[in-house]
CSV table of C-alpha atoms in Angstrom, one decimal:
chain,number,residue,atom,x,y,z
A,1,MET,CA,2.7,6.2,-4.7
A,2,ALA,CA,0.3,5.5,-7.2
A,3,SER,CA,-2.0,3.2,-7.4
A,4,PRO,CA,-0.4,0.9,-10.4
A,5,LYS,CA,-4.3,-0.3,-11.6
A,6,ARG,CA,-5.3,3.1,-12.3
A,7,THR,CA,-2.5,5.8,-13.8
A,8,GLU,CA,-3.7,5.9,-17.2
A,9,ASP,CA,-6.6,5.4,-19.0
A,10,LYS,CA,-7.7,3.2,-22.2
A,11,ILE,CA,-10.7,4.3,-24.7
A,12,GLU,CA,-12.4,0.6,-25.6
A,13,SER,CA,-15.8,0.5,-27.3
A,14,HIS,CA,-18.8,-1.8,-26.3
A,15,GLU,CA,-18.2,-3.8,-29.7
A,16,ASP,CA,-13.8,-4.2,-28.7
A,17,ARG,CA,-14.7,-5.4,-25.5
A,18,PHE,CA,-17.9,-7.5,-26.8
A,19,LEU,CA,-16.3,-9.3,-28.8
A,20,LYS,CA,-13.4,-9.9,-26.0
A,21,ALA,CA,-15.5,-11.2,-24.1
A,22,PHE,CA,-16.6,-13.7,-26.9
A,23,GLU,CA,-12.8,-14.7,-27.3
A,24,ASP,CA,-12.2,-15.4,-23.8
A,25,TYR,CA,-15.6,-17.0,-22.6
A,26,SER,CA,-17.2,-19.1,-25.8
A,27,ASP,CA,-14.8,-21.4,-25.2
A,28,ALA,CA,-16.5,-22.5,-21.7
A,29,LEU,CA,-19.4,-22.0,-22.2
A,30,PHE,CA,-19.7,-23.9,-24.9
A,31,ARG,CA,-18.2,-27.1,-23.1
A,32,HIS,CA,-20.4,-26.0,-20.3
A,33,ALA,CA,-23.9,-26.0,-22.7
A,34,VAL,CA,-22.2,-29.2,-24.4
A,35,ILE,CA,-22.4,-31.0,-20.9
A,36,ARG,CA,-25.3,-29.5,-20.3
A,37,VAL,CA,-27.4,-30.5,-23.3
A,38,SER,CA,-25.4,-33.4,-24.5
A,39,ASP,CA,-25.9,-32.4,-28.1
A,40,ARG,CA,-22.8,-30.7,-30.1
A,41,GLU,CA,-25.2,-28.9,-32.5
A,42,ARG,CA,-27.7,-27.7,-29.8
A,43,ALA,CA,-24.5,-26.2,-28.3
A,44,ILE,CA,-23.4,-23.9,-31.1
A,45,ASP,CA,-26.6,-22.6,-31.2
A,46,LEU,CA,-26.6,-22.2,-27.7
A,47,VAL,CA,-24.1,-20.2,-27.1
A,48,HIS,CA,-24.8,-18.4,-30.3
A,49,ASP,CA,-28.2,-17.9,-29.2
A,50,THR,CA,-26.1,-16.0,-25.4
A,51,PHE,CA,-24.0,-13.6,-27.0
A,52,THR,CA,-27.1,-12.2,-29.6
A,53,LYS,CA,-29.1,-11.9,-26.5
A,54,VAL,CA,-26.4,-10.1,-24.4
A,55,TRP,CA,-26.2,-7.9,-27.3
A,56,SER,CA,-28.7,-7.3,-27.2
A,57,TYR,CA,-28.6,-6.1,-23.1
A,58,ILE,CA,-25.7,-3.9,-24.6
A,59,ARG,CA,-28.6,-2.3,-27.2
A,60,SER,CA,-30.8,-1.5,-24.7
A,61,GLY,CA,-28.9,1.2,-23.1
A,62,HIS,CA,-27.6,-1.2,-20.0
A,63,GLU,CA,-24.2,-2.0,-18.8
A,64,VAL,CA,-22.5,-5.5,-18.3
A,65,ASP,CA,-19.6,-4.8,-15.5
A,66,SER,CA,-18.8,-8.5,-15.4
A,67,TYR,CA,-19.2,-10.3,-19.3
A,68,ARG,CA,-18.3,-14.0,-17.3
A,69,SER,CA,-21.0,-13.9,-14.7
A,70,PHE,CA,-23.9,-12.5,-16.7
A,71,LEU,CA,-22.9,-14.9,-19.7
A,72,TYR,CA,-23.5,-18.0,-17.8
A,73,LYS,CA,-26.7,-17.1,-16.2
A,74,VAL,CA,-27.9,-16.2,-19.6
A,75,LEU,CA,-26.9,-19.5,-21.8
A,76,ASN,CA,-28.0,-21.3,-18.0
A,77,ASN,CA,-31.6,-19.4,-18.9
A,78,LEU,CA,-31.4,-20.6,-22.3
A,79,ILE,CA,-30.7,-24.0,-21.0
A,80,ILE,CA,-33.3,-24.5,-19.2
A,81,ASP,CA,-35.5,-22.7,-21.4
A,82,SER,CA,-34.6,-25.2,-24.0
A,83,TYR,CA,-35.7,-28.1,-21.2
A,84,ARG,CA,-38.8,-26.4,-20.9
A,85,LYS,CA,-39.6,-26.8,-25.0
A,86,GLN,CA,-38.3,-30.1,-24.9
A,87,ARG,CA,-40.1,-31.9,-22.0
A,88,GLU,CA,-43.3,-31.5,-21.1
A,89,VAL,CA,-43.0,-32.2,-17.5
A,90,SER,CA,-41.7,-29.0,-15.6
A,91,LEU,CA,-39.9,-28.8,-13.9
A,92,ASP,CA,-41.3,-27.5,-11.3
A,93,ALA,CA,-42.8,-31.5,-11.1
A,94,LEU,CA,-39.1,-32.5,-11.5
A,95,PHE,CA,-38.3,-30.5,-8.0
A,96,GLU,CA,-41.6,-32.2,-6.4
A,97,ILE,CA,-40.6,-35.9,-7.5
A,98,GLU,CA,-37.0,-35.2,-6.5
A,99,GLY,CA,-38.3,-33.1,-3.2
A,100,VAL,CA,-35.7,-30.4,-3.5
A,101,ASP,CA,-35.7,-29.3,0.2
A,102,GLU,CA,-33.1,-27.8,2.3
A,103,GLY,CA,-31.6,-31.0,2.7
A,104,SER,CA,-29.8,-32.4,6.1
A,105,PHE,CA,-27.4,-30.8,8.1
A,106,SER,CA,-24.8,-33.2,6.5
A,107,GLU,CA,-25.6,-32.6,2.9
A,108,LEU,CA,-25.6,-29.3,3.5
A,109,SER,CA,-21.7,-28.9,4.8
A,110,GLU,CA,-19.3,-27.9,2.4
A,111,ASN,CA,-16.6,-30.4,3.9
A,112,SER,CA,-19.2,-33.1,3.2
A,113,VAL,CA,-19.9,-32.0,-0.7
A,114,ASP,CA,-15.9,-31.8,-0.3
A,115,ALA,CA,-15.4,-35.7,1.0
A,116,LEU,CA,-17.8,-37.2,-1.1
A,117,ALA,CA,-16.3,-35.4,-4.6
A,118,ALA,CA,-12.5,-37.0,-3.0
A,119,THR,CA,-13.9,-40.7,-2.8
A,120,ILE,CA,-14.8,-40.6,-6.9
A,121,ASP,CA,-12.6,-40.6,-9.4
A,122,GLY,CA,-13.3,-37.4,-11.7
A,123,ARG,CA,-12.6,-39.2,-15.1
A,124,LYS,CA,-15.7,-41.7,-15.4
A,125,ALA,CA,-17.7,-39.4,-13.7
A,126,PHE,CA,-17.6,-37.3,-16.5
A,127,ASP,CA,-18.7,-39.9,-18.5
A,128,LEU,CA,-21.5,-40.6,-15.9
A,129,LEU,CA,-22.4,-37.1,-15.7
A,130,LYS,CA,-25.3,-36.9,-18.4
A,131,GLU,CA,-27.2,-39.3,-17.1
A,132,LEU,CA,-27.9,-37.2,-13.7
A,133,PRO,CA,-31.0,-35.3,-13.4
A,134,ASP,CA,-30.1,-31.8,-15.0
A,135,VAL,CA,-30.4,-30.0,-11.8
A,136,TYR,CA,-27.6,-31.9,-10.1
A,137,ARG,CA,-25.8,-31.8,-13.8
A,138,GLU,CA,-26.2,-27.9,-13.7
A,139,VAL,CA,-24.7,-27.5,-10.9
A,140,ILE,CA,-21.6,-30.1,-10.7
A,141,THR,CA,-21.0,-28.7,-13.8
A,142,PHE,CA,-20.8,-25.2,-12.8
A,143,ARG,CA,-19.2,-25.8,-9.5
A,144,PHE,CA,-16.1,-28.8,-10.6
A,145,ILE,CA,-16.3,-27.8,-14.2
A,146,ASP,CA,-16.8,-23.8,-14.8
A,147,GLY,CA,-14.9,-23.1,-11.5
A,148,LEU,CA,-17.4,-20.9,-9.9
A,149,GLY,CA,-18.5,-20.7,-6.5
A,150,PRO,CA,-21.1,-21.4,-4.1
A,151,ARG,CA,-22.3,-18.1,-3.9
A,152,GLU,CA,-22.1,-17.6,-7.8
A,153,ILE,CA,-23.8,-20.6,-8.6
A,154,SER,CA,-26.6,-19.4,-6.3
A,155,GLU,CA,-27.3,-15.8,-8.1
A,156,LEU,CA,-26.9,-17.3,-11.2
A,157,ILE,CA,-29.4,-20.5,-10.8
A,158,GLU,CA,-31.6,-17.5,-8.5
A,159,GLU,CA,-31.7,-20.6,-5.7
A,160,THR,CA,-29.4,-20.1,-2.0
A,161,GLU,CA,-27.0,-21.2,-1.5
A,162,ASN,CA,-27.8,-24.5,0.8
A,163,VAL,CA,-30.4,-25.8,-2.2
A,164,VAL,CA,-26.9,-25.6,-3.9
A,165,SER,CA,-25.2,-27.1,-1.6
A,166,VAL,CA,-27.9,-30.3,-1.2
A,167,ARG,CA,-28.0,-30.6,-4.9
A,168,LEU,CA,-24.6,-30.4,-5.3
A,169,TYR,CA,-24.1,-33.5,-2.6
A,170,ARG,CA,-26.9,-35.5,-4.2
A,171,GLY,CA,-25.6,-35.1,-7.7
A,172,LEU,CA,-22.6,-36.3,-6.4
A,173,LYS,CA,-23.9,-39.2,-4.1
A,174,MET,CA,-26.1,-40.2,-7.3
A,175,LEU,CA,-22.5,-40.0,-9.3
A,176,ARG,CA,-21.1,-42.5,-7.3
A,177,GLU,CA,-23.7,-45.0,-7.0
A,178,LYS,CA,-23.9,-45.2,-11.0
A,179,MET,CA,-20.3,-45.5,-10.9
A,180,GLU,CA,-20.7,-48.5,-8.3
A,181,GLU,CA,-23.5,-49.4,-10.6
A,182,GLU,CA,-21.2,-49.6,-13.5
A,183,VAL,CA,-18.7,-51.4,-11.2
A,184,LYS,CA,-21.2,-54.2,-10.9
A,185,LYS,CA,-22.0,-54.8,-14.0
A,186,ALA,CA,-18.3,-54.9,-15.6
A,187,GLU,CA,-18.0,-57.4,-12.4
A,188,GLY,CA,-21.5,-59.3,-13.8
A,189,LYS,CA,-20.2,-59.4,-17.2
A,190,ARG,CA,-16.9,-60.8,-16.3
A,191,LYS,CA,-18.5,-63.8,-14.1
A,192,ASN,CA,-20.7,-65.0,-16.8
A,193,LYS,CA,-17.8,-64.3,-19.6
A,194,ASN,CA,-16.0,-66.7,-16.5
A,195,GLU,CA,-18.1,-69.6,-15.9
A,196,THR,CA,-19.6,-70.0,-19.9
A,197,PHE,CA,-15.2,-71.1,-20.6
B,1,MET,CA,-12.0,-32.2,-3.8
B,2,LYS,CA,-9.3,-30.6,-5.9
B,3,ARG,CA,-7.6,-33.4,-7.2
B,4,PHE,CA,-12.2,-34.6,-8.5
B,5,SER,CA,-11.7,-31.2,-10.0
B,6,GLU,CA,-8.9,-31.6,-12.0
B,7,GLN,CA,-9.4,-34.6,-13.0
B,8,LEU,CA,-13.1,-33.3,-14.0
B,9,HIS,CA,-11.9,-30.6,-15.8
B,10,LYS,CA,-8.9,-32.3,-17.4
B,11,LYS,CA,-11.5,-34.5,-19.2
B,12,SER,CA,-14.0,-31.2,-19.7
B,13,GLU,CA,-11.1,-30.3,-22.0
B,14,SER,CA,-11.2,-32.5,-24.5
B,15,LEU,CA,-15.0,-31.0,-25.4
B,16,TYR,CA,-13.8,-27.4,-27.6
B,17,LEU,CA,-15.0,-25.2,-30.4
B,18,LYS,CA,-13.1,-26.3,-33.5
B,19,VAL,CA,-11.4,-23.4,-34.8
B,20,ASP,CA,-13.6,-23.5,-38.0
B,21,GLU,CA,-17.1,-24.3,-36.1
B,22,LYS,CA,-15.9,-21.0,-33.4
B,23,ARG,CA,-14.7,-18.7,-37.1
B,24,ALA,CA,-18.6,-19.6,-38.5
B,25,LEU,CA,-19.8,-18.6,-34.6
B,26,GLU,CA,-18.1,-15.4,-34.5
B,27,GLU,CA,-19.0,-14.3,-38.6
B,28,ARG,CA,-22.5,-14.9,-37.4
B,29,LEU,CA,-21.9,-12.9,-34.6
B,30,VAL,CA,-21.0,-10.1,-35.9
B,31,SER,CA,-23.7,-10.0,-38.8
B,32,TYR,CA,-26.3,-10.2,-35.8
B,33,MET,CA,-23.9,-6.5,-34.8
B,34,GLU,CA,-24.0,-5.3,-38.0
B,35,TYR,CA,-27.8,-6.0,-38.8
B,36,HIS,CA,-28.1,-4.5,-34.6
B,37,PRO,CA,-26.1,-2.1,-34.4
B,38,LEU,CA,-25.4,0.0,-31.7
B,39,ALA,CA,-27.4,3.4,-31.0
B,40,SER,CA,-25.7,6.0,-32.0
B,41,ASP,CA,-25.6,7.7,-28.0
B,42,ARG,CA,-24.6,4.5,-27.0
B,43,LYS,CA,-20.7,4.6,-29.3
B,44,VAL,CA,-19.7,7.0,-26.0
B,45,LYS,CA,-16.6,4.8,-25.7
B,46,THR,CA,-16.0,3.4,-22.2
B,47,ILE,CA,-12.8,3.7,-20.4
B,48,VAL,CA,-10.7,0.8,-19.3
B,49,GLU,CA,-8.4,0.9,-16.3
B,50,GLN,CA,-5.2,0.1,-17.3
B,51,SER,CA,-3.1,-2.6,-15.8
B,52,TRP,CA,0.7,-2.1,-14.2
B,53,ALA,CA,1.5,-4.6,-17.3
B,54,ASP,CA,1.4,-1.8,-19.7
B,55,PRO,CA,4.2,0.0,-20.3
B,56,VAL,CA,2.6,3.3,-20.5
B,57,VAL,CA,1.5,3.0,-17.6
B,58,ARG,CA,5.4,1.6,-16.1
B,59,VAL,CA,7.0,4.7,-17.2
B,60,ILE,CA,4.6,6.6,-15.6
B,61,ASN,CA,5.4,4.9,-12.2
B,62,LEU,CA,9.2,4.4,-12.8
B,63,ASN,CA,9.1,8.8,-12.8
B,64,ASN,CA,6.9,9.0,-9.3
B,65,LEU,CA,9.6,6.9,-8.5
B,66,LYS,CA,12.4,9.0,-9.5
B,67,LEU,CA,10.3,11.8,-7.7
B,68,TRP,CA,10.4,10.3,-4.7
B,69,GLN,CA,13.9,9.2,-4.8
B,70,TRP,CA,14.8,13.2,-6.2
B,71,THR,CA,12.4,14.3,-2.7
B,72,GLY,CA,14.2,12.3,-0.8
B,73,ALA,CA,18.0,13.2,-2.2
B,74,THR,CA,16.5,17.2,-1.5
B,75,MET,CA,14.8,16.0,1.8
B,76,ALA,CA,18.0,15.2,2.9
B,77,ILE,CA,20.2,18.0,1.8
B,78,LEU,CA,17.9,20.4,3.5
B,79,LEU,CA,17.9,18.5,7.2
B,80,LEU,CA,21.6,17.5,6.9
B,81,VAL,CA,24.2,18.9,5.0
B,82,VAL,CA,22.5,22.7,5.0
B,83,PRO,CA,22.4,22.9,8.8
B,84,TYR,CA,26.0,22.0,9.0
B,85,VAL,CA,27.6,24.1,6.4
B,86,ALA,CA,25.7,27.1,8.1
B,87,GLU,CA,27.6,26.4,11.5
B,88,LYS,CA,30.9,28.2,10.0
B,89,ALA,CA,27.7,31.0,9.3
B,90,VAL,CA,28.8,34.6,10.1
B,91,PRO,CA,26.3,37.4,10.2
B,92,GLY,CA,26.3,39.0,6.9
B,93,ASP,CA,25.9,35.5,5.4
B,94,MET,CA,23.2,33.5,3.5
B,95,LEU,CA,23.1,30.9,5.8
B,96,TYR,CA,23.6,32.4,9.1
B,97,ALA,CA,19.3,32.8,9.2
B,98,VAL,CA,19.8,29.0,9.7
B,99,LYS,CA,22.3,29.0,12.3
B,100,VAL,CA,20.8,31.2,14.8
B,101,ASN,CA,16.5,30.2,14.2
B,102,PHE,CA,17.2,26.6,13.2
B,103,ASN,CA,20.5,24.9,14.3
B,104,GLU,CA,21.1,26.5,17.7
B,105,GLU,CA,17.0,26.7,18.4
B,106,VAL,CA,17.1,23.2,17.5
B,107,ARG,CA,19.5,22.7,20.6
B,108,SER,CA,17.8,25.3,22.4
B,109,THR,CA,15.0,22.3,22.7
B,110,LEU,CA,17.6,19.7,23.1
B,111,ALA,CA,18.4,21.3,26.4
B,112,LEU,CA,16.2,19.6,29.0
B,113,SER,CA,16.8,21.1,32.6
B,114,PRO,CA,17.1,25.5,33.1
B,115,TYR,CA,20.0,24.3,33.8
B,116,ASP,CA,21.2,23.4,30.7
B,117,LYS,CA,19.1,26.2,29.0
B,118,VAL,CA,21.5,28.4,31.0
B,119,VAL,CA,24.7,27.1,29.8
B,120,TRP,CA,23.3,27.0,26.6
B,121,GLU,CA,22.4,31.0,26.5
B,122,THR,CA,26.0,32.0,28.0
B,123,GLU,CA,27.4,29.3,24.8
B,124,ARG,CA,25.0,31.5,22.2
B,125,LEU,CA,26.4,34.9,23.7
B,126,ASN,CA,30.1,33.7,23.5
B,127,ARG,CA,29.1,32.3,19.6
B,128,ARG,CA,27.5,36.0,19.4
B,129,ILE,CA,30.5,38.0,20.4
B,130,ALA,CA,32.7,35.4,18.9
B,131,GLU,CA,31.2,36.6,15.1
B,132,ALA,CA,31.6,39.9,16.2
B,133,ARG,CA,35.7,39.8,16.5
B,134,LEU,CA,35.9,37.5,13.9
B,135,LEU,CA,34.0,40.3,11.6
B,136,ALA,CA,36.0,43.5,12.8
B,137,SER,CA,39.2,41.0,12.3
B,138,GLU,CA,38.7,41.1,8.7
B,139,GLY,CA,36.8,44.4,7.9
B,140,LYS,CA,33.4,43.3,7.4
B,141,MET,CA,31.5,44.9,10.6
B,142,THR,CA,29.4,47.8,10.0
B,143,GLU,CA,26.7,49.6,11.8
B,144,GLU,CA,23.4,47.0,11.0
B,145,LEU,CA,25.5,43.8,11.3
B,146,GLY,CA,27.2,45.9,15.1
B,147,ASN,CA,23.7,46.2,16.5
B,148,SER,CA,22.4,43.1,15.4
B,149,VAL,CA,25.6,41.4,17.4
B,150,ALA,CA,24.9,43.9,20.1
B,151,GLU,CA,21.0,43.2,20.2
B,152,ALA,CA,21.7,39.4,20.3
B,153,VAL,CA,24.3,39.4,23.0
B,154,LEU,CA,21.4,40.9,24.8
B,155,VAL,CA,18.4,39.0,24.1
B,156,HIS,CA,21.1,35.9,25.1
B,157,SER,CA,21.8,37.2,28.5
B,158,GLU,CA,18.7,38.1,29.3
B,159,ASN,CA,17.1,34.6,28.1
B,160,ALA,CA,20.0,32.7,30.5
B,161,LYS,CA,19.3,35.5,33.5
B,162,LYS,CA,15.4,34.1,33.1
B,163,GLU,CA,16.1,30.4,33.2
B,164,ILE,CA,18.2,31.4,36.9
B,165,GLU,CA,15.0,32.8,37.7
B,166,HIS,CA,13.2,29.8,36.5
B,167,LEU,CA,16.0,27.7,37.9
B,168,LYS,CA,16.0,29.1,41.3
B,169,GLN,CA,12.0,27.8,42.1
B,170,THR,CA,13.2,24.0,41.8
B,171,ASP,CA,17.9,24.3,42.8
B,172,GLU,CA,18.6,27.1,44.8
B,173,ASP,CA,22.5,25.8,44.1
B,174,GLY,CA,21.7,24.9,40.3
B,175,ALA,CA,20.7,28.6,40.0
B,176,VAL,CA,23.5,30.0,41.5
B,177,LEU,CA,26.0,27.7,39.5
B,178,ALA,CA,24.5,28.9,36.3
B,179,SER,CA,24.8,32.7,37.2
B,180,ILE,CA,28.4,32.0,37.9
B,181,GLN,CA,29.2,30.3,34.7
B,182,LEU,CA,27.2,33.7,33.1
B,183,ASP,CA,28.8,36.1,35.2
B,184,THR,CA,32.4,34.7,34.3
B,185,THR,CA,31.7,34.5,30.7
B,186,ILE,CA,30.7,38.2,30.3
B,187,ASP,CA,33.5,39.1,32.7
B,188,VAL,CA,35.9,37.4,30.7
B,189,GLN,CA,34.5,38.7,27.6
B,190,SER,CA,34.7,41.8,29.3
B,191,THR,CA,37.9,41.9,29.9
B,192,ALA,CA,39.1,40.5,26.4
B,193,LEU,CA,37.2,43.0,24.8
B,194,MET,CA,38.6,46.0,27.3
B,195,SER,CA,42.6,44.7,26.1
B,196,GLU,CA,41.1,45.1,23.2
B,197,VAL,CA,39.8,48.9,22.7
B,198,GLN,CA,43.2,49.4,24.7
B,199,SER,CA,45.1,48.5,21.8
B,200,SER,CA,43.6,51.5,20.0
B,201,SER,CA,43.1,49.2,16.8
B,202,THR,CA,40.4,49.5,14.3
B,203,GLU,CA,38.4,47.1,15.9
B,204,SER,CA,38.0,48.7,18.8
B,205,VAL,CA,34.5,50.9,18.2
B,206,MET,CA,32.7,47.4,18.3
B,207,ALA,CA,34.9,46.6,20.7
B,208,VAL,CA,33.8,49.2,23.2
B,209,ARG,CA,29.9,48.6,21.8
B,210,LEU,CA,30.3,45.1,23.3
B,211,VAL,CA,31.5,46.3,26.2
B,212,ASP,CA,28.9,48.9,27.3
B,213,VAL,CA,25.9,45.8,26.3
B,214,LEU,CA,27.7,43.8,28.8
B,215,ALA,CA,28.0,45.7,31.3
B,216,LYS,CA,24.0,46.0,30.7
B,217,THR,CA,23.7,42.6,31.2
B,218,GLN,CA,25.7,42.4,34.9
B,219,GLU,CA,23.2,43.2,36.6
B,220,SER,CA,23.7,41.8,39.4
B,221,ASP,CA,21.8,39.6,41.9
B,222,GLN,CA,21.8,40.2,45.1
B,223,GLU,CA,20.0,37.8,46.4
B,224,LEU,CA,22.1,35.0,44.8
B,225,GLU,CA,25.0,37.4,45.2
B,226,SER,CA,24.8,36.3,49.2
B,227,VAL,CA,24.1,32.7,48.5
B,228,LEU,CA,27.1,30.1,48.1
B,229,PRO,CA,26.0,26.7,46.6
B,230,SER,CA,26.5,23.8,48.8
B,231,ARG,CA,30.2,21.9,49.3
B,232,GLU,CA,29.4,18.9,47.7
B,233,ARG,CA,27.6,20.5,44.5
B,234,LEU,CA,30.3,23.1,43.7
B,235,VAL,CA,33.1,20.3,43.8
B,236,GLY,CA,31.3,18.3,41.6
B,237,GLN,CA,30.6,21.0,39.4
B,238,VAL,CA,34.8,21.8,39.1
B,239,GLU,CA,35.5,18.2,38.5
B,240,SER,CA,32.6,18.5,35.5
B,241,GLU,CA,34.6,21.4,34.5
B,242,THR,CA,38.0,20.0,35.2
B,243,THR,CA,37.3,16.9,33.4
B,244,ARG,CA,35.9,18.7,30.0
B,245,ALA,CA,38.7,21.6,30.0
B,246,TYR,CA,41.2,18.6,30.0
B,247,GLU,CA,39.0,16.6,27.7
B,248,LEU,CA,39.5,19.7,25.2
B,249,LEU,CA,42.8,19.9,25.5
B,250,ASP,CA,43.7,16.5,24.2
B,251,SER,CA,41.8,17.3,21.6
B,252,ILE,CA,43.8,20.1,20.2
B,253,LYS,CA,47.2,18.1,21.0
B,254,SER,CA,47.0,17.0,18.0
B,255,TYR,CA,47.1,20.2,15.9
B,256,ALA,CA,48.0,23.3,18.4
B,257,THR,CA,51.3,23.9,19.2
B,258,LEU,CA,53.3,22.9,22.5
B,259,GLU,CA,53.7,26.7,22.7
B,260,GLU,CA,49.8,26.9,22.1
B,261,GLN,CA,49.3,24.4,24.8
B,262,LEU,CA,51.3,25.8,27.3
B,263,ASP,CA,49.8,29.4,26.9
B,264,ILE,CA,46.3,27.4,27.0
B,265,LYS,CA,47.5,25.4,30.3
B,266,THR,CA,49.3,29.1,31.8
B,267,SER,CA,46.6,30.6,31.5
B,268,SER,CA,43.4,28.2,32.9
């Protein structure tokens, strides 16, 4: 019996596909950009630049098989470029400070990441994302908000899956520590109030 | 992790492009596309596979389904109905070739032992003679049909004899019994045909021809004539034939008259 996927072909132009990709992914890209740069206007510009870059890529004769992954990659590169322009400290130096390495075995395990994520309240964590270093914020956003897998993320940021897992673990750990700090601060304020009265 | 992911995702849904922001962004993008159009050779359209959800695709697949249904029905007719109808065919009929070359050949393959093969070839011989009688009685017998019937009778008796030869290698008693069965059939048919010849009817021309053919086939196997099967084997064969005869008699009781039943009993 004929395959249900391919029984008759429909002709679609490059323009149509491109505009459809805008319709499908512009919101998700914007959301990602806002979380990463914490600035709405900059995020809109980044999304615009992403699509114009992709259009130039198509104009130069290339084909895009999967718009989703390609758009995320271009956006990620633009965000990194914007960080480089803003900050004088390079990301390589950041890596040296952070000392990103292959990590211990417990950090590498996907189960460890899952177990750690299960202990964190996502609603509170969302507000604290902007306080994380971008190397961690990037992977957490890709993983838990954009829904990309470790392999997809590794291809996007051009790192190994091990590095992605380590960053996810450390990022979540940092989030939890910040949340605990927030709780302690809130308790301290309450005590001071009570003592005053 | 699922809970954390869901909470984070749900919270992030508060971040989205407003309608006017999205429209403005789209306009900027379309302007950019107009100022930087594709090269003419890049305007070649791409082919996109349609999904199963498309109504045109569904119609095409439904047609394929109907095609399969028709094919299945046609195969069922060809394999079941046609052979069933062909069983009643006689020489000269359109389906006679199906009867002889398909139905009877399939039954030949189902006869596994040489003894069963001899029995079946004998049965085929009987069928040919019965068909010839029917055609002669209806006045449809021609020279060509007569030749083909005579040739078929000769072929079936030769086949039966070959199987008896094979059977002799492994089961001499079986070969003797099979030989007896073949000879008996030929004798009975010859006797019946002789009586038709003596009645001097117009059908007797064919009957004479068949008697000659049967006489040729009745080369006695000297070696087997002198051998008797073992008593147990013979008694067993007699019992099974008798049982079969009574079963056949019971089967015709519902539509045969008393006279006909008596006639059968006395002649047997």
